[in-house]
Short mmCIF file of N, CA and C in Angstrom, two decimals:
data_model
loop_
_atom_site.label_atom_id
_atom_site.label_comp_id
_atom_site.label_asym_id
_atom_site.label_seq_id
_atom_site.Cartn_x
_atom_site.Cartn_y
_atom_site.Cartn_z
N MET A 67 78.97 111.45 92.61
CA MET A 67 78.67 112.80 92.21
C MET A 67 79.89 113.70 92.35
N LEU A 68 80.62 113.54 93.43
CA LEU A 68 81.82 114.34 93.64
C LEU A 68 82.84 114.08 92.55
N GLU A 69 82.89 112.82 92.10
CA GLU A 69 83.86 112.47 91.07
C GLU A 69 83.63 113.29 89.81
N SER A 70 82.39 113.64 89.52
CA SER A 70 82.11 114.44 88.33
C SER A 70 82.66 115.86 88.46
N LEU A 71 82.99 116.28 89.68
CA LEU A 71 83.55 117.61 89.89
C LEU A 71 85.07 117.62 89.75
N LEU A 72 85.67 116.44 89.69
CA LEU A 72 87.11 116.34 89.62
C LEU A 72 87.58 116.23 88.18
N PRO A 73 88.78 116.72 87.88
CA PRO A 73 89.33 116.47 86.55
C PRO A 73 89.57 114.97 86.38
N ALA A 74 89.67 114.53 85.14
CA ALA A 74 89.80 113.10 84.86
C ALA A 74 90.94 112.46 85.65
N ASP A 75 92.07 113.13 85.77
CA ASP A 75 93.19 112.55 86.52
C ASP A 75 93.04 112.78 88.02
N GLY A 76 92.02 113.50 88.44
CA GLY A 76 91.80 113.77 89.85
C GLY A 76 90.99 112.71 90.55
N ALA A 77 90.49 111.72 89.81
CA ALA A 77 89.69 110.67 90.41
C ALA A 77 90.48 109.88 91.45
N ALA A 78 91.79 109.83 91.31
CA ALA A 78 92.62 109.13 92.28
C ALA A 78 92.59 109.83 93.64
N ALA A 79 92.22 111.08 93.65
CA ALA A 79 92.13 111.85 94.89
C ALA A 79 90.82 111.60 95.63
N LEU A 80 89.89 110.91 95.02
CA LEU A 80 88.57 110.72 95.61
C LEU A 80 88.62 110.13 97.02
N PRO A 81 89.39 109.07 97.30
CA PRO A 81 89.42 108.55 98.68
C PRO A 81 89.90 109.58 99.70
N ALA A 82 90.89 110.36 99.37
CA ALA A 82 91.40 111.37 100.31
C ALA A 82 90.38 112.47 100.52
N ILE A 83 89.74 112.91 99.46
CA ILE A 83 88.71 113.95 99.58
C ILE A 83 87.54 113.43 100.42
N THR A 84 87.15 112.19 100.19
CA THR A 84 86.05 111.59 100.95
C THR A 84 86.38 111.52 102.43
N ALA A 85 87.59 111.05 102.76
CA ALA A 85 88.00 110.94 104.16
C ALA A 85 88.06 112.32 104.81
N ASN A 86 88.64 113.29 104.13
CA ASN A 86 88.73 114.63 104.69
C ASN A 86 87.35 115.26 104.88
N ALA A 87 86.47 115.05 103.92
CA ALA A 87 85.12 115.59 104.04
C ALA A 87 84.38 114.96 105.21
N ALA A 88 84.59 113.66 105.44
CA ALA A 88 83.95 112.99 106.56
C ALA A 88 84.41 113.59 107.89
N LEU A 89 85.70 113.93 107.98
CA LEU A 89 86.21 114.56 109.20
C LEU A 89 85.67 115.97 109.37
N GLU A 90 85.66 116.72 108.30
CA GLU A 90 85.22 118.12 108.35
C GLU A 90 83.72 118.26 108.59
N LEU A 91 82.93 117.34 108.05
CA LEU A 91 81.48 117.46 108.12
C LEU A 91 80.83 116.64 109.22
N ALA A 92 81.64 115.90 109.99
CA ALA A 92 81.09 115.06 111.06
C ALA A 92 80.21 115.90 111.96
N PRO A 93 79.09 115.40 112.38
CA PRO A 93 78.63 114.01 112.33
C PRO A 93 77.91 113.59 111.04
N VAL A 94 77.87 114.47 110.05
CA VAL A 94 77.33 114.06 108.76
C VAL A 94 78.25 112.98 108.19
N ARG A 95 77.66 111.90 107.69
CA ARG A 95 78.46 110.81 107.13
C ARG A 95 78.75 111.08 105.66
N VAL A 96 79.99 110.79 105.24
CA VAL A 96 80.40 110.99 103.86
C VAL A 96 81.08 109.72 103.38
N ASN A 97 80.57 109.14 102.31
CA ASN A 97 81.16 107.97 101.68
C ASN A 97 81.12 108.18 100.17
N ALA A 98 81.94 107.45 99.45
CA ALA A 98 81.94 107.54 97.99
C ALA A 98 81.81 106.14 97.39
N ILE A 99 81.09 106.08 96.29
CA ILE A 99 80.98 104.85 95.52
C ILE A 99 81.78 105.05 94.24
N ALA A 100 82.79 104.21 94.07
CA ALA A 100 83.65 104.28 92.88
C ALA A 100 83.31 103.08 91.99
N ALA A 101 82.44 103.31 91.04
CA ALA A 101 81.98 102.22 90.18
C ALA A 101 82.93 102.02 89.01
N GLY A 102 83.14 100.78 88.66
CA GLY A 102 83.85 100.43 87.44
C GLY A 102 82.82 100.40 86.31
N PHE A 103 82.99 99.48 85.38
CA PHE A 103 82.02 99.34 84.30
C PHE A 103 80.71 98.83 84.89
N VAL A 104 79.62 99.54 84.61
CA VAL A 104 78.28 99.12 85.01
C VAL A 104 77.46 99.00 83.74
N ASP A 105 76.83 97.86 83.56
CA ASP A 105 76.06 97.57 82.35
C ASP A 105 74.74 98.32 82.38
N THR A 106 74.70 99.48 81.75
CA THR A 106 73.52 100.34 81.71
C THR A 106 73.21 100.70 80.26
N PRO A 107 72.03 101.27 80.01
CA PRO A 107 71.74 101.75 78.66
C PRO A 107 72.76 102.78 78.17
N LEU A 108 73.27 103.62 79.07
CA LEU A 108 74.28 104.60 78.66
C LEU A 108 75.57 103.91 78.22
N SER A 109 76.03 102.92 78.97
CA SER A 109 77.25 102.22 78.55
C SER A 109 77.01 101.49 77.23
N ALA A 110 75.80 101.00 77.02
CA ALA A 110 75.48 100.35 75.75
C ALA A 110 75.58 101.33 74.60
N ARG A 111 75.06 102.54 74.78
CA ARG A 111 75.15 103.56 73.73
C ARG A 111 76.59 103.98 73.48
N LEU A 112 77.37 104.11 74.55
CA LEU A 112 78.76 104.55 74.40
C LEU A 112 79.62 103.50 73.71
N LEU A 113 79.38 102.22 74.01
CA LEU A 113 80.20 101.16 73.43
C LEU A 113 79.68 100.68 72.08
N GLY A 114 78.40 100.85 71.83
CA GLY A 114 77.84 100.44 70.55
C GLY A 114 78.11 98.99 70.22
N ASP A 115 78.75 98.76 69.09
CA ASP A 115 79.03 97.40 68.62
C ASP A 115 80.02 96.65 69.52
N GLU A 116 80.76 97.36 70.33
CA GLU A 116 81.76 96.74 71.21
C GLU A 116 81.16 96.22 72.52
N LEU A 117 79.86 96.48 72.77
CA LEU A 117 79.25 96.13 74.05
C LEU A 117 79.33 94.64 74.35
N GLU A 118 78.92 93.80 73.42
CA GLU A 118 78.94 92.35 73.67
C GLU A 118 80.35 91.85 73.91
N HIS A 119 81.32 92.39 73.19
CA HIS A 119 82.72 92.01 73.40
C HIS A 119 83.17 92.39 74.81
N ARG A 120 82.80 93.58 75.26
CA ARG A 120 83.18 94.05 76.60
C ARG A 120 82.52 93.20 77.69
N ARG A 121 81.25 92.87 77.51
CA ARG A 121 80.56 92.01 78.47
C ARG A 121 81.25 90.65 78.57
N ALA A 122 81.56 90.06 77.43
CA ALA A 122 82.21 88.75 77.42
C ALA A 122 83.58 88.82 78.08
N GLU A 123 84.32 89.87 77.78
CA GLU A 123 85.65 90.07 78.38
C GLU A 123 85.54 90.16 79.91
N LEU A 124 84.57 90.92 80.40
CA LEU A 124 84.41 91.07 81.85
C LEU A 124 83.99 89.76 82.50
N ARG A 125 83.05 89.03 81.88
CA ARG A 125 82.63 87.74 82.44
C ARG A 125 83.79 86.76 82.51
N ALA A 126 84.70 86.86 81.57
CA ALA A 126 85.84 85.93 81.54
C ALA A 126 86.95 86.33 82.52
N THR A 127 87.07 87.60 82.83
CA THR A 127 88.21 88.05 83.63
C THR A 127 87.88 88.49 85.05
N LEU A 128 86.68 88.96 85.29
CA LEU A 128 86.36 89.44 86.64
C LEU A 128 86.26 88.28 87.63
N PRO A 129 86.72 88.47 88.84
CA PRO A 129 86.59 87.41 89.84
C PRO A 129 85.15 86.98 90.10
N ILE A 130 84.17 87.88 89.94
CA ILE A 130 82.78 87.50 90.19
C ILE A 130 82.15 86.80 88.97
N ARG A 131 82.87 86.80 87.85
CA ARG A 131 82.46 86.12 86.61
C ARG A 131 81.12 86.61 86.06
N ARG A 132 80.81 87.87 86.30
CA ARG A 132 79.61 88.48 85.72
C ARG A 132 79.84 89.98 85.65
N VAL A 133 78.98 90.65 84.91
CA VAL A 133 79.07 92.10 84.74
C VAL A 133 78.30 92.78 85.87
N VAL A 134 78.84 93.86 86.39
CA VAL A 134 78.17 94.63 87.44
C VAL A 134 76.98 95.36 86.81
N GLY A 135 75.85 95.31 87.49
CA GLY A 135 74.64 95.97 87.01
C GLY A 135 74.19 97.09 87.93
N PRO A 136 73.24 97.87 87.48
CA PRO A 136 72.72 98.97 88.30
C PRO A 136 72.20 98.51 89.65
N SER A 137 71.62 97.32 89.73
CA SER A 137 71.09 96.84 91.01
C SER A 137 72.21 96.60 92.02
N ASP A 138 73.39 96.25 91.53
CA ASP A 138 74.55 96.08 92.43
C ASP A 138 74.93 97.41 93.07
N VAL A 139 74.97 98.46 92.26
CA VAL A 139 75.32 99.79 92.75
C VAL A 139 74.23 100.28 93.70
N ALA A 140 72.98 100.04 93.35
CA ALA A 140 71.87 100.46 94.20
C ALA A 140 71.91 99.76 95.55
N ALA A 141 72.26 98.48 95.56
CA ALA A 141 72.34 97.74 96.82
C ALA A 141 73.44 98.31 97.71
N LEU A 142 74.57 98.69 97.12
CA LEU A 142 75.64 99.30 97.91
C LEU A 142 75.20 100.65 98.45
N ALA A 143 74.55 101.45 97.63
CA ALA A 143 74.07 102.77 98.08
C ALA A 143 73.08 102.61 99.23
N ARG A 144 72.19 101.65 99.10
CA ARG A 144 71.22 101.41 100.18
C ARG A 144 71.94 100.99 101.45
N HIS A 145 72.92 100.12 101.34
CA HIS A 145 73.68 99.69 102.51
C HIS A 145 74.37 100.89 103.18
N LEU A 146 74.96 101.76 102.39
CA LEU A 146 75.64 102.92 102.94
C LEU A 146 74.66 103.87 103.62
N MET A 147 73.45 103.95 103.12
CA MET A 147 72.45 104.83 103.72
C MET A 147 71.88 104.26 105.01
N THR A 148 71.80 102.94 105.10
CA THR A 148 71.17 102.33 106.26
C THR A 148 72.14 101.96 107.37
N ASN A 149 73.40 101.74 107.06
CA ASN A 149 74.40 101.43 108.08
C ASN A 149 75.03 102.73 108.54
N THR A 150 74.58 103.24 109.64
CA THR A 150 74.99 104.57 110.09
C THR A 150 76.37 104.59 110.75
N ALA A 151 77.06 103.47 110.77
CA ALA A 151 78.41 103.43 111.34
C ALA A 151 79.49 103.64 110.28
N LEU A 152 79.10 103.74 109.02
CA LEU A 152 80.07 103.86 107.94
C LEU A 152 80.25 105.31 107.54
N THR A 153 81.51 105.77 107.54
CA THR A 153 81.81 107.11 107.06
C THR A 153 83.28 107.20 106.67
N GLY A 154 83.56 108.07 105.73
CA GLY A 154 84.93 108.36 105.33
C GLY A 154 85.58 107.34 104.43
N ALA A 155 84.80 106.51 103.78
CA ALA A 155 85.38 105.45 102.96
C ALA A 155 84.93 105.55 101.51
N THR A 156 85.76 105.04 100.63
CA THR A 156 85.43 104.92 99.22
C THR A 156 85.25 103.44 98.93
N TYR A 157 84.13 103.09 98.35
CA TYR A 157 83.80 101.69 98.08
C TYR A 157 83.89 101.43 96.58
N ASP A 158 84.82 100.56 96.20
CA ASP A 158 84.96 100.15 94.81
C ASP A 158 83.90 99.10 94.52
N ILE A 159 83.16 99.32 93.45
CA ILE A 159 82.19 98.31 93.01
C ILE A 159 82.47 98.06 91.53
N ASP A 160 83.35 97.11 91.31
CA ASP A 160 83.82 96.83 89.96
C ASP A 160 83.98 95.34 89.69
N GLY A 161 83.39 94.52 90.53
CA GLY A 161 83.47 93.07 90.32
C GLY A 161 84.85 92.49 90.59
N GLY A 162 85.71 93.28 91.24
CA GLY A 162 87.07 92.84 91.52
C GLY A 162 88.09 93.24 90.46
N GLN A 163 87.71 94.13 89.56
CA GLN A 163 88.59 94.52 88.46
C GLN A 163 89.92 95.09 88.97
N GLN A 164 89.90 95.82 90.08
CA GLN A 164 91.14 96.40 90.60
C GLN A 164 92.10 95.33 91.11
N LEU A 165 91.63 94.11 91.27
CA LEU A 165 92.47 93.01 91.74
C LEU A 165 93.28 92.38 90.61
N ILE A 166 92.86 92.63 89.39
CA ILE A 166 93.49 92.00 88.23
C ILE A 166 94.71 92.83 87.80
N PRO A 167 95.87 92.19 87.68
CA PRO A 167 97.07 92.94 87.27
C PRO A 167 96.99 93.45 85.84
#
């Protein structure tokens, strides 16, 4: 949600903003979920005819060899809500896309 408040090139600042907010708002916990491509109806509408090509490309190149789905993001959000020791971190959920050069 915070990412939507940042300019497009400001997304790189998300980890720093998250860490600073966690310090400033403690003991309130602050974490961020930084999702890559997530296969949703919205992404299907945005990609249109390119959707199947993008899915195939991700399955072939991502280390997890599958496309990230909404249930993956939901599982991470649930984990962050239930593990009360986590704060000040940004969690990438992109199937390992950031690992690929």
